[in-house]
XYZ file of C-alpha atoms in Angstrom:
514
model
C 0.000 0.000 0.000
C 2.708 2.581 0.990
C 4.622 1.142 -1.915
C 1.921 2.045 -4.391
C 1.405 5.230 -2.809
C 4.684 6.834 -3.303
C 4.773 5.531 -7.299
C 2.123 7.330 -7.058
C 3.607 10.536 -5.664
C 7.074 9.988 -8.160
C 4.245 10.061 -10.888
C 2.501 13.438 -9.922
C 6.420 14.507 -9.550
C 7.821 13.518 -12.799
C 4.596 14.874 -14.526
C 5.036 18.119 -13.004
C 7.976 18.204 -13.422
C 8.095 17.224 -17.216
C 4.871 19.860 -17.749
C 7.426 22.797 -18.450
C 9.456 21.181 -20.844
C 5.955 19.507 -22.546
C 4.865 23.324 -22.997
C 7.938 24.802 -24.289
C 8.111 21.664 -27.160
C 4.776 22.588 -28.454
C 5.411 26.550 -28.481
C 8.285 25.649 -30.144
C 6.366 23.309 -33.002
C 3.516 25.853 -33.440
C 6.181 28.675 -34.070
C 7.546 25.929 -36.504
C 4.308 25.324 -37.970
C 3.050 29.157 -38.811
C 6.203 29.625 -39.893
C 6.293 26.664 -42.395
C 2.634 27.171 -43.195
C 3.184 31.193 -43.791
C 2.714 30.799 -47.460
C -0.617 28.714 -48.378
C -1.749 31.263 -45.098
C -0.543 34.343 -46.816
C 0.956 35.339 -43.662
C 3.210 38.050 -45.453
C -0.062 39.737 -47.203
C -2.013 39.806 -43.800
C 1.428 41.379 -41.796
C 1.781 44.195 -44.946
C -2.496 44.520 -44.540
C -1.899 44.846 -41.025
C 1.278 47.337 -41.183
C -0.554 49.532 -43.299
C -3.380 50.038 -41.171
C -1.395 50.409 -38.670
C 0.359 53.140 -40.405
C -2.649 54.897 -41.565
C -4.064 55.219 -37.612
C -3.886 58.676 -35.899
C -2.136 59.365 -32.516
C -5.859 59.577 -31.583
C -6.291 56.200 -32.016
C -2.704 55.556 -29.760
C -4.060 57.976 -27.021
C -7.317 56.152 -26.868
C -5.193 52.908 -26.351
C -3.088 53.718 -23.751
C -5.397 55.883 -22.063
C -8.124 52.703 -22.036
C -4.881 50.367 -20.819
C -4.331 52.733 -18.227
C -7.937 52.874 -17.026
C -8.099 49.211 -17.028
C -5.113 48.567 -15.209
C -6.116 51.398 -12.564
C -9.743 49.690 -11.803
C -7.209 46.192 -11.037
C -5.444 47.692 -9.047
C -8.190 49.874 -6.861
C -9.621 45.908 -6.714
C -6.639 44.856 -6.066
C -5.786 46.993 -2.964
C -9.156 46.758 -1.430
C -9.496 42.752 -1.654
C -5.824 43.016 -0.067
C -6.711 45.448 2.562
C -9.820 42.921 3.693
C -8.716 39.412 3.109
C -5.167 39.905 3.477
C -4.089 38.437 0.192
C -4.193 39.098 -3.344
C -7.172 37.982 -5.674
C -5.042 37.241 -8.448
C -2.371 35.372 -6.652
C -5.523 33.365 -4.664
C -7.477 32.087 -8.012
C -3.715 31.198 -9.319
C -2.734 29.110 -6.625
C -6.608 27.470 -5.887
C -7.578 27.043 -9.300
C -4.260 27.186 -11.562
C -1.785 25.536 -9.339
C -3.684 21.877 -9.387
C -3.814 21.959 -12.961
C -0.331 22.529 -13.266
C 0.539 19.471 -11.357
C 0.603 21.147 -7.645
C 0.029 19.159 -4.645
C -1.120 20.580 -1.415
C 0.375 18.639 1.282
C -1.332 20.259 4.150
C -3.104 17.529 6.277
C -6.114 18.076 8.864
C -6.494 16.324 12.318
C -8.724 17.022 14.927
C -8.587 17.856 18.764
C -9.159 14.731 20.560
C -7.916 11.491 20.772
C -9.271 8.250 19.294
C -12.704 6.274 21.362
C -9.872 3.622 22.778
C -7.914 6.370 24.686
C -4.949 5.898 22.183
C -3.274 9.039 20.405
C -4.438 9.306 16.771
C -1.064 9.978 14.925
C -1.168 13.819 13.808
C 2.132 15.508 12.099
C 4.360 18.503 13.849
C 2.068 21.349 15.097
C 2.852 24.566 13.815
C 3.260 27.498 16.471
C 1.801 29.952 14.011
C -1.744 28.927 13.170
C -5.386 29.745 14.319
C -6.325 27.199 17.375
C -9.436 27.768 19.413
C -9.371 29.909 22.489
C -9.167 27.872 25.442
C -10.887 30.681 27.620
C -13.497 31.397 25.028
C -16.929 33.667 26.281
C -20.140 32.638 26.288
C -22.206 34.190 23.289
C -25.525 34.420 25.116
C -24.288 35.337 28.817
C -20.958 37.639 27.995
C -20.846 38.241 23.978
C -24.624 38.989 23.652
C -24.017 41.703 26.445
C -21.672 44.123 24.157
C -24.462 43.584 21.493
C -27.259 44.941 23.185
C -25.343 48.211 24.726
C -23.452 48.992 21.394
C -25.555 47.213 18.849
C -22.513 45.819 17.095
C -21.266 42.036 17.032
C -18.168 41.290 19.489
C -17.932 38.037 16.729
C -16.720 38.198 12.834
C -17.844 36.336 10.285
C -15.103 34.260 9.625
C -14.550 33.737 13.535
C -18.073 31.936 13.529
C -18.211 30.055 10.962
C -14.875 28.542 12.336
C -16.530 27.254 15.537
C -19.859 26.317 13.253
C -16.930 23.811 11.463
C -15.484 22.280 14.762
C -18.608 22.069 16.724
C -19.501 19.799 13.134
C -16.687 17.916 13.428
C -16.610 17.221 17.330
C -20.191 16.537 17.993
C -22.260 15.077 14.866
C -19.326 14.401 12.284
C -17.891 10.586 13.529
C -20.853 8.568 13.076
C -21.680 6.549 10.112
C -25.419 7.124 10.003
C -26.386 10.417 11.713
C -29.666 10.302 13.565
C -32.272 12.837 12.791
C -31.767 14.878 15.441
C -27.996 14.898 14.396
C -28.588 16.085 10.726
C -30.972 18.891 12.375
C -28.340 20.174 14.532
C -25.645 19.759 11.778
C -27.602 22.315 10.143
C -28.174 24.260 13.403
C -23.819 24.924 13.385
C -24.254 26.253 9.970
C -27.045 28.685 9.921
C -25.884 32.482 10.738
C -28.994 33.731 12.287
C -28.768 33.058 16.122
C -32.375 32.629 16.334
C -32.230 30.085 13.730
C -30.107 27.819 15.634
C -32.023 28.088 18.941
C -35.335 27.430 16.693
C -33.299 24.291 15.125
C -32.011 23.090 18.993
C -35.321 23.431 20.361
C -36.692 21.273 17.131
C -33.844 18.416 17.775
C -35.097 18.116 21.356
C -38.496 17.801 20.214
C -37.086 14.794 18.394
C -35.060 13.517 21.316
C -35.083 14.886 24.503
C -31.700 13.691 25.418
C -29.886 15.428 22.746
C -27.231 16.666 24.493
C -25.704 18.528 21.730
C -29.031 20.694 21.545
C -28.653 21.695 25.436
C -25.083 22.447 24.676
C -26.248 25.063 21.686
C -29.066 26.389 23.916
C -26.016 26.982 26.852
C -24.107 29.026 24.617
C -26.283 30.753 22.600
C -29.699 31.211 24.397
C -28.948 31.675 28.049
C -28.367 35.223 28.980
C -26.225 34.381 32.277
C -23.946 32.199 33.499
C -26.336 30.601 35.852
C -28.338 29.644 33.536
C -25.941 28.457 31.242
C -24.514 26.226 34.134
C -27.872 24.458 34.418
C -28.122 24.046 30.712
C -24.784 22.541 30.686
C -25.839 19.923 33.598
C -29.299 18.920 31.408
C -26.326 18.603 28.492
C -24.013 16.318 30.923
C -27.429 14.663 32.210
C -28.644 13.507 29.021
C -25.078 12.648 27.551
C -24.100 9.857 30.521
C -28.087 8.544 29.739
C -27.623 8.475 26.280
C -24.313 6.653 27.352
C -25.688 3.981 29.988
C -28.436 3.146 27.277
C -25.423 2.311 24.636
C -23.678 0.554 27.504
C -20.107 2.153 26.435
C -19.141 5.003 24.355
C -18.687 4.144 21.090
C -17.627 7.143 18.917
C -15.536 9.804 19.050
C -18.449 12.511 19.514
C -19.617 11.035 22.488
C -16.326 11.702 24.022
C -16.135 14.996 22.836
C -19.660 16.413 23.834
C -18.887 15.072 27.534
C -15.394 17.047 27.276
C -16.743 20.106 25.955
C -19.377 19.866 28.194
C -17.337 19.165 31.772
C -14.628 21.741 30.585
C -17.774 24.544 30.189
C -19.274 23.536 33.733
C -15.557 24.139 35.162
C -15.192 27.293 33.357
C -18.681 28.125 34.691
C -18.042 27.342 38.034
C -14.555 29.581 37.903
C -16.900 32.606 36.454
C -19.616 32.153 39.313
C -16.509 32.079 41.856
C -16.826 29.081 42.790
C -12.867 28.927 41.946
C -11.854 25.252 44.082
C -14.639 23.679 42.454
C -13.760 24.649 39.373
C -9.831 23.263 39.881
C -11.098 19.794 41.080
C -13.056 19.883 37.883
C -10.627 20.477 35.744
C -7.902 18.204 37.487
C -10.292 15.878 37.482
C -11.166 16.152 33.318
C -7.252 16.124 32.584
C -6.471 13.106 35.007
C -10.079 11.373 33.125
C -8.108 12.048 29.514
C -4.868 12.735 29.815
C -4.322 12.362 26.173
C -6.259 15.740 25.249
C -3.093 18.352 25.443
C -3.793 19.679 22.378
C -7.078 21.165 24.402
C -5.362 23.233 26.265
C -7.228 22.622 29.302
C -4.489 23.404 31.601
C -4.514 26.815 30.944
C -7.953 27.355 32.141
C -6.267 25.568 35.024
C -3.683 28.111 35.039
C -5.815 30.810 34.862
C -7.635 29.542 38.013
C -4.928 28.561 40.329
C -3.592 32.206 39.983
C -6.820 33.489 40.826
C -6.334 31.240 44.204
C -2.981 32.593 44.238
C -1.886 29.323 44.544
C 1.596 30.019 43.028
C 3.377 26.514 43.938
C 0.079 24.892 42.247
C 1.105 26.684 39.124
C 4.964 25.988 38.867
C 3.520 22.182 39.225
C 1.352 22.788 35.750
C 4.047 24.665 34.041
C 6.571 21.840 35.116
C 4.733 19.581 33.071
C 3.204 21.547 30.544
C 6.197 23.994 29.868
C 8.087 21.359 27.602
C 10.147 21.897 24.561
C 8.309 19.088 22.897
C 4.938 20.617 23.350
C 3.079 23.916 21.259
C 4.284 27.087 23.251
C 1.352 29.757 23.784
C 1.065 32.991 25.792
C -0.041 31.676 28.761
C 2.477 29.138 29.257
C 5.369 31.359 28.340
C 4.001 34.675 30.739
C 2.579 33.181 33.439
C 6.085 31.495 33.804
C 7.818 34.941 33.385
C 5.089 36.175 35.837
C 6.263 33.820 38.604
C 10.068 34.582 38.286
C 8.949 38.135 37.988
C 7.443 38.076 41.052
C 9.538 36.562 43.496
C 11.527 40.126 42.802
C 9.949 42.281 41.194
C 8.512 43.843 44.760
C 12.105 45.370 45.378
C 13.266 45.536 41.851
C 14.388 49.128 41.423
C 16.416 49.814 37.802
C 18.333 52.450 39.148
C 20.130 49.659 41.899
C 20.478 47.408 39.125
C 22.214 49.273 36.763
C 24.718 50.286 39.846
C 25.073 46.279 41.325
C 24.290 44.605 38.198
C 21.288 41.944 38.130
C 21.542 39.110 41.145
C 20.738 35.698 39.826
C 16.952 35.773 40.384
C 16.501 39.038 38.657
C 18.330 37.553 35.580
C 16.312 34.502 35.808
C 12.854 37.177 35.790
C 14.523 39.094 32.750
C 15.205 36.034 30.835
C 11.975 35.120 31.108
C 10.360 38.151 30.048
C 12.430 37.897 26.650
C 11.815 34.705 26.199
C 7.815 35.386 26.362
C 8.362 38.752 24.453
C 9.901 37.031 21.609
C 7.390 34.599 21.815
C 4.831 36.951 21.149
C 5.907 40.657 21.213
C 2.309 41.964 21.008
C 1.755 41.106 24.954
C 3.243 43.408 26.682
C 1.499 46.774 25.069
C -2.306 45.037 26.442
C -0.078 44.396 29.653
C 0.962 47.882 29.932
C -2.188 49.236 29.122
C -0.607 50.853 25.999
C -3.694 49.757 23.687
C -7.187 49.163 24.743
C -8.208 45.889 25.369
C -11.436 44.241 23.521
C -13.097 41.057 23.942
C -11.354 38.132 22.755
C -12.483 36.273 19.911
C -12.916 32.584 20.101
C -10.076 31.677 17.867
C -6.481 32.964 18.005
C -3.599 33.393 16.392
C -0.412 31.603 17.877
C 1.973 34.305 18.218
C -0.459 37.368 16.967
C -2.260 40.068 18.564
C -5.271 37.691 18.590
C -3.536 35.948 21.546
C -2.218 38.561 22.871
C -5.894 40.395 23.788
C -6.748 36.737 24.948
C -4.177 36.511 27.303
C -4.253 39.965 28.662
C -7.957 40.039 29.195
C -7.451 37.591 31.644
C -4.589 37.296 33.078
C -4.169 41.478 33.432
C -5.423 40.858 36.985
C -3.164 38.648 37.910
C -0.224 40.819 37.087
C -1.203 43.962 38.853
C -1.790 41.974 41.842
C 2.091 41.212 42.140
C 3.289 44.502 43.155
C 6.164 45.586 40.747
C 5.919 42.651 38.043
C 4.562 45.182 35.455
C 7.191 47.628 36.230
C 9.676 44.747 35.800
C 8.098 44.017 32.614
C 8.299 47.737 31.327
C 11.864 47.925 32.033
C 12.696 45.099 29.949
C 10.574 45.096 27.175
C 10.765 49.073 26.514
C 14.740 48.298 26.793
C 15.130 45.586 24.988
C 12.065 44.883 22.654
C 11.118 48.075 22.505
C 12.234 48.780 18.875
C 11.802 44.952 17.360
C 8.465 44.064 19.437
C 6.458 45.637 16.426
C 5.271 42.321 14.482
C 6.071 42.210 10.607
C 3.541 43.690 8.459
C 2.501 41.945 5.058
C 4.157 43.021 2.018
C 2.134 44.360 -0.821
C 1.560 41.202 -2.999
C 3.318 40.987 -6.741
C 0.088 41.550 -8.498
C -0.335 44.604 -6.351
C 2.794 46.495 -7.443
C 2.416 44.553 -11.029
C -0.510 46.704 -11.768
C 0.198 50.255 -9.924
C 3.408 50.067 -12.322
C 1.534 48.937 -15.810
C -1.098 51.896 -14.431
C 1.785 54.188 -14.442
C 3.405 53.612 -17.392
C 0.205 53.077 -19.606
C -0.402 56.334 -18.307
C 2.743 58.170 -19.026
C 2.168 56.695 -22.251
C -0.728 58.243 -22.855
C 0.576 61.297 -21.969
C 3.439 61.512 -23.928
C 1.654 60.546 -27.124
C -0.742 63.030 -26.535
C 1.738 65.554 -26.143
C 4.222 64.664 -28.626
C 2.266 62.483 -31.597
C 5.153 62.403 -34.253
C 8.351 61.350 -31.729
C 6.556 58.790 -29.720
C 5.251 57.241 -33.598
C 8.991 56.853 -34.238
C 10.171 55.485 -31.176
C 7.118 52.905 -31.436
C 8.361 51.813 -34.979
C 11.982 51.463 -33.543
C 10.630 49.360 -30.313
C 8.419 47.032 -32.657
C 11.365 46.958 -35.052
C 14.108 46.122 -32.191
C 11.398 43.657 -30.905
C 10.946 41.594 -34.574
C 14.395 41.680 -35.330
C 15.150 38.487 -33.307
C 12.566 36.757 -35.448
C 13.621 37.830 -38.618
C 17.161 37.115 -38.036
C 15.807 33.723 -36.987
C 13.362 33.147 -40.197
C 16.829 34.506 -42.222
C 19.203 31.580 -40.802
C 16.466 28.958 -41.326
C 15.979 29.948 -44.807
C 19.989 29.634 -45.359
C 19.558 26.130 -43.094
C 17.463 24.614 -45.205
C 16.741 24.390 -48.846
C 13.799 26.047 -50.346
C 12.920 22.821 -52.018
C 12.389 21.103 -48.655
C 10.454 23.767 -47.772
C 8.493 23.994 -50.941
C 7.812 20.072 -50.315
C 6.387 20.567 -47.131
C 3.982 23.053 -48.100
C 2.578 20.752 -50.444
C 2.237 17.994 -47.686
């Protein structure tokens, strides 16, 4: 099987690789062809046809042209520049490489896997996880009870578009996507994920519990989206956890992969509940109690809810236990794992931490260890420290983020901000060594202007100097266009000149017959 599969892959290779030299054979036969076939096509009478019309044309006609060129080229590139400015890409280059590239013979080797681990408890195999991608945020708000709230006072959506229809796609693939035959009430709440009106998908959860009552996936929508605090999300959540373990017991044993990850999602919400009503301890044991239950579900990130609880308790030994284990070179890095370790170091001295002493004694070995640690988060994610500092307003997070972006940064500092201004001097630690240090390389790399971009501003440009100049100056720029065609044909007329010495006129005389 693997055998077959990389001939397979040499195949697509060699074809791809052979497509270039395929195209450039046949350009170079079809040149071969016009040029043998010029005389039964009376190529020369249609060139001197087409010379002197193009003679007889006024500069009108060449202002009109490059003017038009010049228009065309500047409604690209207005395109262009706004499609870049929203999507972050360019249209041309995106239709090129989606649409062009497979025909081409290019392979996308980009492979999906999903969150949690197989129904046996065993680790699915998944390839090297990249730092820099979009993961979901581990301390994610409730749309009804905390989301809804900035709706109704501003009348705009905390939520885009694109950050939606992200969670529509796992929520999908975690709870109604691993079963061979979906049950009704499945397929209805499939649908439910997908629709874009709010109301829609409580209309479509309330329907699915009409069809089951124990549809756990229903309460879990109604939790989220329906319930306007976190009260009465919590008991929403227990009807969800309720009708899962029945649905369960009736079965006798779990026996897909989206029974396992409703329950999850479902204890990991009542935890995070419980830490929002302040019922902080019980929301600890619960989580402890969820990792120890599957300890195969790192990529989760449960333990930093964990971490964001314990230093709530202030439980700082608690915390060096979870970053012990979790703080590993072989695991993903985030934010939270990276500060809250710099926050510990930070503050066991940043309450007597005065710049002015350490620039006279130097840094002991503590206050090393603390700076250290603050560059190793800053470089980590430079964007950090400005939300710490309370350089740039914070807003609420979305519920996806961007490894290493300003995504995670707002994330992290909405809320774990608390927990650094409660250890007296660790912000003032952090100012002194990001603003000398990072200060002038903590600004994240913008995106260049795509090819396309600065292809068309320059064809704009010079269509429209063009114009211009022919306008201006009819007779010159006629002259220099018969030298430029002239310089440009001469290759092929010194080329049509050696073939005709190459070869005998009787050959060619044959082959026109043919």
């Amino acid at each position: 099987m693997l055998e077959q599969a990389n001939r397979s892959l040499k195949l697509k290779s060699w074809l791809s690789w052979s497509w270039t030299y395929i195209c450039a054979v046949w350009f170079a036969m079809v040149l071969t062809m016009i040029y043998v076939l010029r005389s039964p096509l009376k190529l020369q009478d249609t060139l001197t046809s087409a010379s002197v019309f193009l003679n007889t044309l006024t500069p009108k006609f060449y202002v009109a042209l490059t003017g038009t060129s010049s228009l065309i080229s500047g409604l690209i590139l207005i395109f262009e520049w706004w499609y870049f400015r929203k999507y972050g890409t360019s249209f041309i280059e995106q239709v090129s490489v989606s649409h062009l590239r497979p025909l081409l013979g290019g392979v996308e080797s980009s492979t999906t896997t999903g969150l949690f681990s197989s129904v046996n408890g065993e680790a699915e195999p998944r390839p090297s996880v990249s730092e820099c991608k979009v993961w979901r945020n581990p301390l994610n708000l409730f749309r009804g009870a905390e989301y809804s709230r900035y709706t109704w006072v501003t009348g705009k959506e905390p939520l885009t578009y694109y950050d939606m229809n992200l969670s529509a796609q796992d929520h999908q693939t975690f709870f109604t996507g691993d079963t061979q035959q979906l049950k009704t009430e499945d397929t209805v709440m499939q649908k439910a994920w997908r629709e874009r009106n709010p109301q829609a998908r409580i209309r479509a959860a309330y329907q699915a519990i009409e069809m089951n009552h124990e549809c756990a996936a229903a309460y879990v929508l109604l939790a989220e989206e329906e319930a306007t605090t976190i009260t009465e999300a919590e008991r929403l959540f227990k009807q969800a956890l309720r009708s899962g373990k029945r649905e369960q017991r009736v079965q006798d044993q779990i026996t897909t992969g989206k029974d396992i990850n409703l329950l999850v999602y479902i204890k990991r919400r009542l935890a995070m509940c419980a830490r929002k009503l302040g019922r902080i301890k019980e929301a600890v044991k619960m989580m402890r109690d969820l990792m120890k239950e599957f300890p195969l579900l790192g990529m989760l990130n449960i333990h930093e809810n964990l971490l964001e609880a314990l230093l709530e308790l202030q439980a700082y030994a608690d915390v060096q236990a979870v970053l012990a284990k979790y703080d590993d070179i072989s695991l993903p890095k985030s934010a939270t794992i990276c500060y809250t370790s710099a926050l510990l170091k930070a503050r066991a001295v940043s309450e007597k931490f005065s710049p002015e002493a350490a620039s006279r004694r130097g840094l002991s070995t503590a206050e090393m260890n603390a700076v250290e640690a603050i560059h190793r988060a800053v470089e980590f994610n430079p964007h950090v420290p400005k939300y710490l500092l309370e350089m740039k307003s914070l807003i609420l997070p979305p519920e996806h983020i961007l490894k290493r972006g300003d995504s995670e940064a707002v994330a992290y500092a909405f809320f774990h901000l608390q927990h650094w201004k409660r250890a007296e001097g660790a912000l003032n630690l952090l100012h002194c060594t990001w603003e000398g240090t990072f200060h002038e390389v903590s600004v994240y790399p913008k995106k260049e202007l795509p090819f396309f971009i600065l292809f068309t501003a320059g064809l704009c440009s010079f269509t429209a100097m063009l114009a211009m100049l022919t306008h201006q100056f009819p007779e010159l720029m006629g002259v220099f266009a018969k030298a430029f065609f002239s310089t440009l044909f001469a290759p092929l007329g010194f080329f049509a000149d050696k073939m005709e010495s190459f070869m005998p006129s009787s050959f060619w005389h044959q082959l026109t017959r043919i």
